[in-house]
C-alpha cells in the first residue's frame, strides 16, 4: 500500500508540473518540448529529460540592440573652424542621438608631397576630435570634459571595461591628454560621450565615440586599429584605410574608413577594386600579450573575421554614364535610374569585390563634385567656369555593411558646403549577443541536476535535507502547500 501511494503521488506530481496545457503557447527557445507523463519513467531519468529540454537555455542567446551612427566626409584638406559647428550638429543628427558614433574623414590635410611622405601631423586630428567632442557633449553642459586619445605611430588600442579601474590603453601609446585648464580629477564626471578610438593616416582619419554609461553597462574589449596605405606606388598613404576592431559583449565589430583611387575614365574602377582587395588582404589586428581573453580567447585578426562590418568613406566609384545624361537624371531626381549606372552597385553583384555587401537605398543627389565651397552647383557641365574641372556628378561617398543582426534605419546626405563633397551618414540598429555575466537568464544546468536517489521518498512532511536542495523538492513543496 505504501509503495502504491508513493507511485500515485509521483504520477500526480509529474502530470501537474510537466504536462503542458493544450492552450499553452510553445516555448520559443524549445519548440519541441513535448513531455510524456507515462509511469514507465524512473524519477531520476525523468527529471533529467525534462530539465534538459525546459531549463537548457543554450539555443536562446539573449541579445540587445545598439544604435550606431556611421558617417563619412571628405573635407578637401580644410581645417575645422568654429563656424563648422552648425554643420557638424546637422550631420551628427543629435536630435536622434546614437549610442556609438563612428566618423570617417578623408583629406583632413591637403594631399601634397610634404603631407604624404613627411611626418604625421597629429594636430589636425586633435582639432577635429576637440570639435567633435564639443558638439557631442555641448548639449549636456560639459563640452570640454571629454578625454582625448593621442595616437602614436602604431595606433593600436586595447580597452577593457572595468568600472573599478581607470581607463587604460595598451600598446605603443602616449597617455590620454586633456585640455590643460581642466583638472584631471574632474575629467570623468560629466561628459556623455567619450572617445574610444582615434587614428590618422595622412588624410584618412577615424574617430569613434561611445556613450560613457555603456562602458559600465556592456563588456567592451580588444579595441584595436590598423591602417593600410595603398596610394602612390601601392604603399603611400594618400589613399588607403583606417580600420577599428572591437568586441561589445559577445559580438565583434569592424569599422573600415577608406579613401580609394580617384578617376572617372573607364578602367579606373579596376584600381579601386585592387585597393579594396589590398585592404582586405593587409588589414591585420595583431594579438598582443595584453589582449583580453574574455569572452573570446581568439579575437578576429582580419576584417572578414568579424560578426558585423561597416565599410565607408570616399570610395570614388563613379557612373558608367556620359555627363549630360547624368545631369538630366539628376535634374529629374530619378535616383533609381541613375543607380543603374553606378559602378559600386556592379561590384556588389556576383564576382565583384563587394559581393554580398549591403547598402541602403540611395534617395539623395550625388555627393561629388561641387564647384567650390559655398556652392550648390556641380563642377563642370554647360555652365563650366574658366579653370573649373569637368567632373560627372557621382555618389563617391558611401556606407556599406556586412553581417547578420544589422538593420539600417536611415541613409542620407547633409547639405554642408564646407567642401566639394557632401557628408553622408547612416544610422543602424546592431544586435549584440550578451555574455553570461550580464545575462541573468543563463543558468548552469548542473545546478538543477543533483543526484536524486530512488530510495528517497518525497512524502509530505518527511523531505530530507538533501532533497530540499533539489528542484523536484521545491516543486513538491509548492504543490503540497497550494493544496492545503
XYZ file of C-alpha atoms in Angstrom:
484
model
C 0.000 0.000 0.000
C 2.775 2.393 0.870
C 4.502 1.793 -2.479
C 1.220 2.256 -4.403
C 0.587 5.512 -2.536
C 4.067 6.748 -3.408
C 3.646 5.869 -7.108
C 0.266 7.598 -7.158
C 1.798 10.761 -5.734
C 4.666 10.570 -8.175
C 2.292 10.256 -11.104
C 0.163 13.196 -9.945
C 3.337 15.237 -9.376
C 4.562 14.667 -12.936
C 1.185 15.388 -14.500
C 0.729 18.618 -12.577
C 4.155 20.101 -13.205
C 5.274 18.750 -16.542
C 2.230 18.102 -18.725
C 1.761 21.182 -20.970
C -1.738 22.561 -21.248
C -3.410 22.318 -24.643
C -3.755 26.077 -24.880
C -0.207 26.746 -23.657
C 1.973 28.748 -26.073
C 5.038 26.952 -27.359
C 8.328 27.813 -25.733
C 10.244 29.927 -28.313
C 13.511 28.511 -27.047
C 12.401 24.890 -27.082
C 9.512 24.495 -29.554
C 9.612 20.690 -29.379
C 9.461 20.257 -25.619
C 6.633 17.733 -25.614
C 6.882 15.666 -22.449
C 5.357 12.253 -21.820
C 3.670 11.654 -18.481
C 3.886 7.870 -18.668
C 4.621 5.974 -15.473
C 7.423 3.957 -17.045
C 9.983 6.688 -16.347
C 12.277 6.306 -13.426
C 12.247 9.532 -11.404
C 15.910 10.457 -11.938
C 15.839 9.826 -15.689
C 12.541 11.624 -15.967
C 13.762 14.775 -14.265
C 16.938 14.881 -16.360
C 14.962 14.524 -19.578
C 12.561 17.264 -18.564
C 15.196 19.684 -17.385
C 17.387 19.153 -20.425
C 14.507 20.440 -22.554
C 12.757 23.036 -20.416
C 15.664 24.599 -18.492
C 18.531 24.437 -21.004
C 18.792 27.954 -22.473
C 21.566 27.065 -24.920
C 19.618 27.671 -28.158
C 18.324 31.036 -26.879
C 21.029 33.695 -26.920
C 19.968 36.866 -25.183
C 20.615 39.942 -27.253
C 20.340 43.693 -27.060
C 20.436 46.430 -29.678
C 22.734 49.403 -30.085
C 22.079 52.415 -32.257
C 25.201 53.116 -34.316
C 25.814 56.250 -36.348
C 28.282 55.851 -39.226
C 29.377 58.944 -41.138
C 31.829 59.816 -43.892
C 33.049 63.185 -45.114
C 35.789 64.287 -47.471
C 36.688 67.747 -46.163
C 39.038 68.649 -49.058
C 42.073 69.457 -46.918
C 40.347 72.113 -44.847
C 40.914 72.541 -41.111
C 37.966 72.592 -38.710
C 36.759 76.057 -37.746
C 34.289 77.266 -35.180
C 31.633 78.055 -37.776
C 31.663 74.361 -38.765
C 29.872 73.500 -35.507
C 26.441 74.123 -37.050
C 27.223 71.821 -39.985
C 28.532 69.110 -37.662
C 25.443 69.352 -35.485
C 23.276 68.805 -38.561
C 25.435 65.919 -39.818
C 25.574 64.086 -36.471
C 21.783 64.271 -36.179
C 21.854 64.832 -32.413
C 18.060 65.113 -32.255
C 18.092 61.346 -32.744
C 21.250 60.606 -30.752
C 23.073 57.307 -31.230
C 24.851 55.081 -28.732
C 28.042 54.971 -30.808
C 29.378 57.477 -33.348
C 31.832 56.176 -35.936
C 33.155 59.016 -38.083
C 35.421 58.652 -41.085
C 37.101 61.621 -42.720
C 39.158 61.914 -45.872
C 41.644 64.637 -46.777
C 41.842 66.263 -43.373
C 45.171 67.550 -44.735
C 45.903 68.623 -48.341
C 47.286 65.647 -50.278
C 50.584 67.238 -51.211
C 54.065 65.706 -51.282
C 55.009 67.185 -47.912
C 51.971 65.752 -46.116
C 52.054 62.385 -47.902
C 55.734 61.484 -47.406
C 56.522 63.660 -44.379
C 55.971 63.017 -40.683
C 52.410 62.743 -39.422
C 50.939 65.967 -38.066
C 48.634 64.881 -35.246
C 47.376 68.402 -34.557
C 44.755 68.160 -37.328
C 43.245 65.015 -35.839
C 43.332 66.565 -32.372
C 41.475 69.657 -33.585
C 38.803 67.536 -35.222
C 38.399 65.432 -32.080
C 38.096 68.521 -29.917
C 35.364 69.927 -32.145
C 33.509 66.598 -32.368
C 33.699 66.144 -28.590
C 32.373 69.634 -28.063
C 29.424 69.084 -30.411
C 28.522 65.694 -28.917
C 28.709 66.900 -25.319
C 27.800 70.590 -25.545
C 24.078 69.935 -25.172
C 24.728 68.162 -21.895
C 26.599 71.032 -20.267
C 30.127 69.571 -20.334
C 31.718 70.409 -23.702
C 35.322 70.136 -22.501
C 35.112 67.152 -20.219
C 35.951 64.642 -22.958
C 39.227 62.690 -22.877
C 41.371 62.907 -26.000
C 43.307 59.849 -27.102
C 46.609 60.830 -28.738
C 47.849 58.110 -31.086
C 51.440 57.266 -31.854
C 52.839 55.524 -34.864
C 51.228 52.127 -34.360
C 47.873 53.373 -33.183
C 46.901 50.055 -31.621
C 44.476 50.437 -28.736
C 43.178 47.783 -26.389
C 40.465 48.876 -23.982
C 38.813 46.596 -21.462
C 35.895 47.795 -19.389
C 36.496 47.579 -15.675
C 34.497 50.077 -13.582
C 36.897 49.703 -10.645
C 39.938 50.753 -12.651
C 40.688 53.915 -14.616
C 40.533 53.794 -18.396
C 43.788 52.470 -19.787
C 45.172 51.550 -23.174
C 47.797 49.041 -24.187
C 50.350 49.258 -26.944
C 52.754 51.947 -28.031
C 50.710 54.894 -26.785
C 51.188 58.253 -25.209
C 48.798 58.804 -22.288
C 45.331 60.227 -22.738
C 45.643 64.010 -22.802
C 43.149 66.601 -21.728
C 42.831 70.359 -22.097
C 45.352 71.836 -19.658
C 42.853 74.056 -17.888
C 40.728 71.129 -16.633
C 41.972 69.291 -13.501
C 42.486 65.602 -14.235
C 40.327 64.519 -11.298
C 37.300 66.247 -12.837
C 37.536 64.815 -16.316
C 35.357 61.749 -15.968
C 32.495 63.377 -14.169
C 30.323 64.939 -16.850
C 30.857 64.022 -20.483
C 28.124 61.932 -22.049
C 30.283 60.679 -24.938
C 33.896 59.604 -24.599
C 36.477 58.864 -27.244
C 37.015 55.126 -27.667
C 39.461 55.055 -30.602
C 41.084 57.509 -32.973
C 43.640 57.124 -35.727
C 45.010 59.274 -38.564
C 46.918 58.127 -41.646
C 47.852 61.134 -43.800
C 44.379 62.373 -44.798
C 42.292 59.393 -43.664
C 41.031 59.838 -40.132
C 38.697 57.781 -37.938
C 37.121 58.837 -34.663
C 34.912 56.516 -32.587
C 32.811 57.821 -29.685
C 30.587 55.937 -27.270
C 28.127 56.887 -24.571
C 30.065 56.698 -21.337
C 27.305 54.819 -19.486
C 27.697 51.941 -21.968
C 31.256 51.405 -20.732
C 29.750 50.152 -17.497
C 26.668 48.521 -18.967
C 28.496 46.361 -21.542
C 31.772 44.499 -21.655
C 33.917 46.207 -24.318
C 37.212 44.598 -25.198
C 40.059 44.312 -27.694
C 39.793 47.770 -29.222
C 42.446 47.940 -31.944
C 43.196 49.902 -35.087
C 45.056 49.101 -38.279
C 45.953 51.375 -41.179
C 46.733 50.263 -44.730
C 48.417 52.641 -47.176
C 47.840 51.726 -50.813
C 48.205 55.012 -52.682
C 51.191 56.077 -54.781
C 53.341 53.059 -55.724
C 50.868 50.947 -53.786
C 52.285 51.883 -50.382
C 51.872 55.617 -49.726
C 49.113 56.958 -47.526
C 47.386 59.383 -49.862
C 44.916 56.520 -50.381
C 44.090 53.611 -48.126
C 42.138 52.779 -44.992
C 41.992 53.038 -41.219
C 40.109 50.190 -39.554
C 38.876 49.819 -35.973
C 38.192 46.430 -34.392
C 36.359 45.907 -31.111
C 34.131 43.498 -29.277
C 30.996 44.584 -27.453
C 29.841 41.745 -25.224
C 29.927 38.635 -27.440
C 29.762 40.438 -30.799
C 32.782 41.649 -32.772
C 32.671 44.822 -34.869
C 34.948 46.180 -37.585
C 34.707 49.710 -38.976
C 36.685 50.420 -42.159
C 37.108 54.054 -43.231
C 38.612 54.188 -46.720
C 39.717 56.628 -49.402
C 40.105 54.892 -52.758
C 41.679 55.899 -56.077
C 40.038 58.734 -57.978
C 39.344 58.930 -61.701
C 36.258 58.654 -63.886
C 37.817 57.186 -67.024
C 36.682 53.714 -67.957
C 39.020 51.261 -66.277
C 39.742 53.459 -63.239
C 37.327 51.326 -61.257
C 39.800 48.451 -61.535
C 42.329 50.442 -59.496
C 39.712 50.957 -56.815
C 38.845 47.269 -56.830
C 42.519 46.390 -56.449
C 42.842 48.711 -53.447
C 39.803 47.123 -51.831
C 41.424 43.704 -52.265
C 44.664 45.028 -50.766
C 42.818 46.441 -47.754
C 41.162 43.075 -47.181
C 44.484 41.289 -47.528
C 46.710 43.618 -45.487
C 44.437 44.659 -42.631
C 45.558 42.642 -39.623
C 44.684 43.129 -35.975
C 47.708 41.561 -34.292
C 47.331 39.849 -30.963
C 49.363 41.106 -28.025
C 50.101 39.739 -24.546
C 47.692 42.326 -23.168
C 44.743 41.083 -25.216
C 41.644 40.364 -23.195
C 40.971 36.638 -23.471
C 37.398 37.068 -22.276
C 34.942 36.478 -23.835
C 36.850 35.395 -26.936
C 40.342 33.987 -26.436
C 40.891 34.366 -30.195
C 39.655 37.822 -31.271
C 39.309 38.411 -35.035
C 42.545 39.026 -36.919
C 41.090 40.131 -40.259
C 38.218 42.265 -41.497
C 36.025 39.369 -42.584
C 36.573 37.557 -39.286
C 34.197 39.950 -37.517
C 30.490 39.464 -36.895
C 29.433 42.894 -38.151
C 31.449 45.041 -40.573
C 30.890 48.598 -41.785
C 32.867 49.923 -44.779
C 32.525 53.632 -45.515
C 34.360 56.600 -46.985
C 35.148 58.360 -50.231
C 35.116 55.161 -52.273
C 35.273 57.192 -55.501
C 33.106 54.841 -57.570
C 31.585 56.750 -60.478
C 28.808 56.369 -63.071
C 29.022 54.494 -66.369
C 27.219 57.401 -67.982
C 28.002 60.482 -70.015
C 27.934 63.790 -68.187
C 24.918 65.342 -69.912
C 22.718 62.252 -69.403
C 23.739 62.060 -65.745
C 22.792 65.693 -65.192
C 19.424 65.158 -66.849
C 18.581 62.305 -64.484
C 19.764 64.395 -61.523
C 17.508 67.232 -62.615
C 14.573 64.775 -62.687
C 15.697 63.332 -59.328
C 15.400 59.896 -60.890
C 17.750 58.232 -58.426
C 16.669 54.702 -59.289
C 17.549 55.113 -62.959
C 20.852 56.769 -62.051
C 21.805 53.889 -59.749
C 21.544 51.569 -62.724
C 24.826 53.041 -63.971
C 26.606 53.076 -60.613
C 29.972 51.279 -60.530
C 29.712 50.256 -56.887
C 26.372 48.560 -57.453
C 28.085 46.420 -60.079
C 30.742 45.415 -57.531
C 28.039 44.188 -55.160
C 26.882 41.691 -57.734
C 28.334 38.227 -58.303
C 32.072 38.315 -58.801
C 32.548 41.878 -57.528
C 34.876 42.886 -54.682
C 31.850 43.792 -52.541
C 29.781 40.749 -53.420
C 27.280 40.092 -50.644
C 27.689 43.518 -49.033
C 24.613 45.625 -48.468
C 23.811 49.295 -48.910
C 20.653 51.207 -48.192
C 18.505 52.642 -50.912
C 20.020 55.895 -52.183
C 17.376 58.614 -52.224
C 19.611 61.657 -52.385
C 21.599 63.506 -55.055
C 25.195 62.585 -55.931
C 27.607 63.945 -53.331
C 30.524 64.891 -55.633
C 31.840 67.112 -57.173
C 30.596 70.571 -56.267
C 32.166 73.586 -57.909
C 33.649 75.005 -54.703
C 32.845 75.592 -51.085
C 29.747 77.690 -50.502
C 28.327 76.480 -53.804
C 25.401 74.231 -54.680
C 26.407 73.788 -58.318
C 28.186 70.703 -59.634
C 31.591 71.264 -61.164
C 31.714 71.357 -64.975
C 28.726 70.998 -67.253
C 27.337 73.570 -69.671
C 27.898 76.401 -67.162
C 31.505 75.439 -66.595
C 33.716 78.311 -65.470
C 37.232 79.053 -66.625
C 39.716 76.729 -64.936
C 36.970 74.611 -63.415
C 37.379 70.830 -63.565
C 34.944 68.830 -65.636
C 33.504 66.090 -63.429
C 30.428 63.959 -63.897
C 28.454 64.022 -60.620
C 28.638 60.716 -58.733
C 27.906 59.040 -55.424
C 31.522 58.852 -54.301
C 30.737 58.860 -50.576
C 29.165 55.593 -49.460
C 28.369 53.372 -46.468
C 28.154 49.577 -46.777
C 27.720 46.813 -44.217
C 28.157 43.074 -43.968
C 26.997 40.534 -41.406
C 23.900 39.426 -39.540
C 21.956 41.338 -36.937
C 22.237 44.761 -38.632
C 19.253 46.855 -39.669
C 19.642 50.237 -41.334
C 17.336 52.964 -40.037
C 18.332 55.850 -42.302
C 20.727 56.795 -45.101
C 21.075 60.414 -46.085
C 23.391 63.244 -47.003
C 23.787 66.586 -45.266
C 23.986 69.909 -47.041
C 27.147 71.425 -45.600
C 29.034 73.489 -48.199
C 32.317 73.165 -46.337
C 33.971 71.173 -49.155
C 33.347 69.873 -52.663
C 31.818 66.715 -51.137
C 28.611 66.482 -49.166
C 28.784 64.465 -45.917
C 26.874 61.189 -45.814
C 25.607 59.287 -42.795
C 23.588 56.238 -41.858
C 22.055 55.005 -38.627
C 21.847 51.325 -37.779
C 20.382 49.081 -35.134
C 23.027 46.470 -34.393
C 22.184 43.373 -32.396
C 24.758 42.257 -29.824
C 24.926 38.947 -28.021
C 25.036 39.376 -24.258
C 27.591 37.497 -22.209
C 26.716 35.194 -19.337
C 27.979 37.685 -16.775
C 25.359 40.200 -17.940
C 22.712 37.582 -18.708
C 20.695 36.693 -15.603
C 18.757 34.030 -17.512
C 21.769 31.889 -18.351
C 21.641 29.096 -15.773
C 24.072 26.226 -15.435
C 22.075 23.069 -15.985
C 24.213 21.191 -13.463
C 22.663 23.262 -10.677
C 19.328 21.637 -11.451
C 20.545 18.074 -11.827
C 21.715 16.862 -8.417
C 21.746 13.190 -7.636
C 18.277 12.037 -6.611
C 18.460 8.557 -5.081
C 15.425 6.468 -5.894
C 15.244 5.393 -2.262
C 14.424 8.937 -1.169
C 10.693 9.245 -0.736
C 9.238 12.728 -1.287
C 6.444 12.325 1.216
C 4.685 15.291 2.752
C 6.388 16.330 5.971
C 9.344 13.964 5.523
C 11.526 15.749 2.933
C 15.205 15.209 3.717
C 17.844 17.957 3.855
C 19.381 16.677 0.612
C 16.031 16.655 -1.149
C 15.276 20.228 -0.067
C 18.084 21.472 -2.294
C 16.665 19.929 -5.432
C 14.293 21.431 -7.929
C 11.959 18.469 -7.554
C 11.662 19.016 -3.800
C 10.808 22.667 -4.283
C 8.141 21.749 -6.797
C 6.610 19.144 -4.476
C 6.632 21.535 -1.547
C 4.953 24.285 -3.576
C 2.375 21.825 -4.917
C 1.548 20.497 -1.452
C 1.260 23.938 0.097
C -1.099 25.082 -2.613
C -3.346 22.082 -1.981
C -3.769 22.824 1.716
